[in-house]
XYZ file of N, CA and C in Angstrom:
216
model
N 26.805 10.608 4.629
C 26.173 11.305 3.484
C 24.739 11.317 3.600
N 24.174 12.437 3.013
C 22.682 12.610 2.982
C 22.097 11.796 1.842
N 21.108 10.928 2.251
C 20.336 10.115 1.330
C 18.851 10.498 1.377
N 18.389 11.098 0.364
C 16.937 11.416 0.387
C 16.212 10.253 -0.115
N 14.888 10.152 0.145
C 14.086 8.994 -0.206
C 14.062 8.684 -1.666
N 14.176 9.708 -2.475
C 14.201 9.456 -3.923
C 15.391 8.653 -4.342
N 16.529 8.894 -3.641
C 17.716 8.133 -3.935
C 17.616 6.652 -3.663
N 16.725 6.314 -2.724
C 16.549 4.900 -2.298
C 15.868 4.167 -3.553
N 15.028 4.864 -4.365
C 14.432 4.179 -5.361
C 14.979 4.376 -6.779
N 15.974 5.203 -6.875
C 16.603 5.470 -8.166
C 17.202 4.216 -8.806
N 17.054 4.003 -10.072
C 17.668 2.923 -10.769
C 17.261 1.513 -10.248
N 15.970 1.472 -9.763
C 15.490 0.169 -9.231
C 14.531 -0.502 -10.312
N 14.474 0.015 -11.539
C 13.609 -0.539 -12.513
C 12.159 -0.131 -12.238
N 11.241 -0.969 -12.644
C 9.895 -0.656 -12.454
C 9.390 -1.190 -11.101
N 9.354 -0.286 -10.123
C 8.896 -0.672 -8.815
C 7.358 -0.641 -8.837
N 6.782 -1.730 -8.263
C 5.334 -1.859 -8.208
C 5.047 -2.838 -7.078
N 4.122 -2.517 -6.327
C 3.650 -3.466 -5.208
C 2.132 -3.406 -5.218
N 1.550 -4.561 -5.161
C 0.109 -4.744 -5.130
C -0.341 -5.233 -3.714
N -1.188 -4.478 -3.044
C -1.611 -4.793 -1.668
C -3.128 -5.019 -1.622
N -3.575 -6.174 -1.153
C -4.894 -6.456 -1.019
C -5.473 -5.958 0.298
N -6.478 -5.164 0.260
C -7.062 -4.527 1.511
C -8.579 -4.813 1.584
N -9.053 -4.707 2.764
C -10.524 -4.744 2.980
C -10.878 -3.419 3.615
N -11.991 -2.856 3.109
C -12.547 -1.623 3.689
C -13.877 -2.013 4.256
N -14.019 -1.838 5.616
C -15.223 -2.111 6.314
C -16.279 -1.044 6.191
N -17.548 -1.391 6.490
C -18.585 -0.355 6.342
C -18.396 0.843 7.298
N -17.569 0.740 8.261
C -17.311 1.951 9.128
C -16.102 2.717 8.628
N -15.467 2.282 7.509
C -14.372 3.001 6.937
C -13.003 2.503 7.374
N -12.910 1.559 8.356
C -11.624 0.972 8.743
C -11.079 0.197 7.605
N -9.730 0.278 7.526
C -9.002 -0.381 6.429
C -8.066 -1.425 7.053
N -8.197 -2.693 6.528
C -7.276 -3.746 6.968
C -6.494 -4.290 5.761
N -5.152 -4.372 5.984
C -4.330 -5.028 4.945
C -4.429 -6.531 5.124
N -4.882 -7.098 3.991
C -5.043 -8.644 3.998
C -3.808 -9.225 3.684
N -3.125 -8.859 2.656
C -1.874 -9.392 2.176
C -1.165 -8.589 1.077
N 0.011 -8.820 0.888
C 0.725 -8.188 -0.219
C 0.661 -9.237 -1.308
N -0.027 -8.914 -2.369
C -0.223 -9.898 -3.415
C 1.111 -10.070 -4.285
N 1.695 -8.919 -4.541
C 2.996 -8.912 -5.326
C 3.831 -7.872 -4.747
N 4.961 -8.330 -4.243
C 5.952 -7.449 -3.638
C 6.822 -6.824 -4.757
N 7.446 -5.628 -4.486
C 8.237 -5.019 -5.551
C 9.692 -5.586 -5.580
N 10.056 -6.188 -4.541
C 11.512 -6.630 -4.409
C 12.276 -5.621 -3.644
N 11.668 -4.452 -3.337
C 12.394 -3.385 -2.496
C 11.585 -3.260 -1.225
N 12.161 -3.747 -0.099
C 11.522 -3.773 1.134
C 11.042 -2.351 1.617
N 11.953 -1.384 1.431
C 11.582 0.009 1.869
C 10.308 0.523 1.067
N 10.259 0.236 -0.182
C 9.149 0.676 -1.040
C 7.902 -0.023 -0.590
N 7.872 -1.358 -0.385
C 6.835 -2.115 -0.010
C 6.262 -1.587 1.372
N 7.168 -1.377 2.320
C 6.824 -0.913 3.651
C 6.165 0.516 3.612
N 6.620 1.363 2.648
C 6.094 2.639 2.584
C 4.663 2.628 2.038
N 4.400 1.716 1.119
C 2.993 1.490 0.657
C 2.095 1.020 1.798
N 2.544 0.089 2.576
C 1.744 -0.420 3.761
C 1.474 0.790 4.720
N 2.460 1.640 5.004
C 2.302 2.762 5.940
C 1.302 3.789 5.342
N 1.287 3.960 4.107
C 0.387 4.879 3.357
C -1.074 4.386 3.640
N -1.293 3.100 3.479
C -2.633 2.456 3.712
C -3.033 2.715 5.231
N -2.104 2.382 6.065
C -2.456 2.541 7.500
C -2.792 3.936 7.864
N -2.040 4.860 7.337
C -2.366 6.289 7.638
C -3.635 6.793 7.018
N -4.126 6.165 6.011
C -5.346 6.603 5.326
C -6.538 6.079 6.081
N -6.434 5.065 6.915
C -7.556 4.601 7.716
C -7.866 5.526 8.869
N -9.181 5.784 9.087
C -10.362 5.265 8.356
C -10.633 6.103 7.080
N -11.241 5.512 6.206
C -11.722 6.161 4.964
C -13.211 6.564 5.090
N -13.747 7.341 4.226
C -15.099 7.612 4.286
C -15.911 6.285 4.167
N -16.859 5.954 4.946
C -17.536 4.722 4.884
C -18.139 4.454 3.570
N -17.798 3.246 2.968
C -18.433 2.833 1.715
C -19.825 2.268 1.934
N -20.660 2.095 0.908
C -22.058 1.584 1.071
C -21.988 0.155 1.549
N -20.908 -0.558 1.289
C -20.817 -2.002 1.696
C -19.347 -2.373 1.782
N -19.053 -3.434 2.453
C -17.612 -3.796 2.626
C -16.986 -4.135 1.275
N -15.749 -3.755 1.125
C -15.027 -3.929 -0.154
C -13.741 -4.610 0.108
N -13.317 -5.537 -0.855
C -12.004 -6.044 -0.877
C -11.393 -5.638 -2.243
N -10.308 -4.890 -2.250
C -9.744 -4.434 -3.426
C -8.183 -4.562 -3.332
N -7.560 -4.489 -4.483
C -6.152 -4.435 -4.562
C -5.598 -3.134 -5.024
N -4.749 -2.605 -4.245
C -4.138 -1.272 -4.617
C -2.817 -1.531 -5.114
N -2.467 -0.834 -6.286
C -1.123 -0.914 -6.833
C -0.426 0.392 -6.622
N 0.751 0.271 -5.978
C 1.620 1.448 -5.758
C 2.795 1.460 -6.706
N 3.088 2.677 -7.327
C 4.277 2.773 -8.089
C 4.891 4.093 -7.750
N 6.169 4.405 -7.896
C 6.822 5.620 -7.518
C 6.336 6.749 -8.343
């Protein structure tokens, strides 16, 4: 049967994953850790892939460490 990605997340409650990242002065992004997992491995991994694909970002004025929250 065909399963689209939205079916994987349907009826899963409030999916939310918090990922701690570092953005270097040259725009490179490094995932430091997952601060709070959603409980859904597919959703968590898709958030990590989104961060990896976004690197490099426009260079910030100084190195940053921030937490990104992903929700569907």
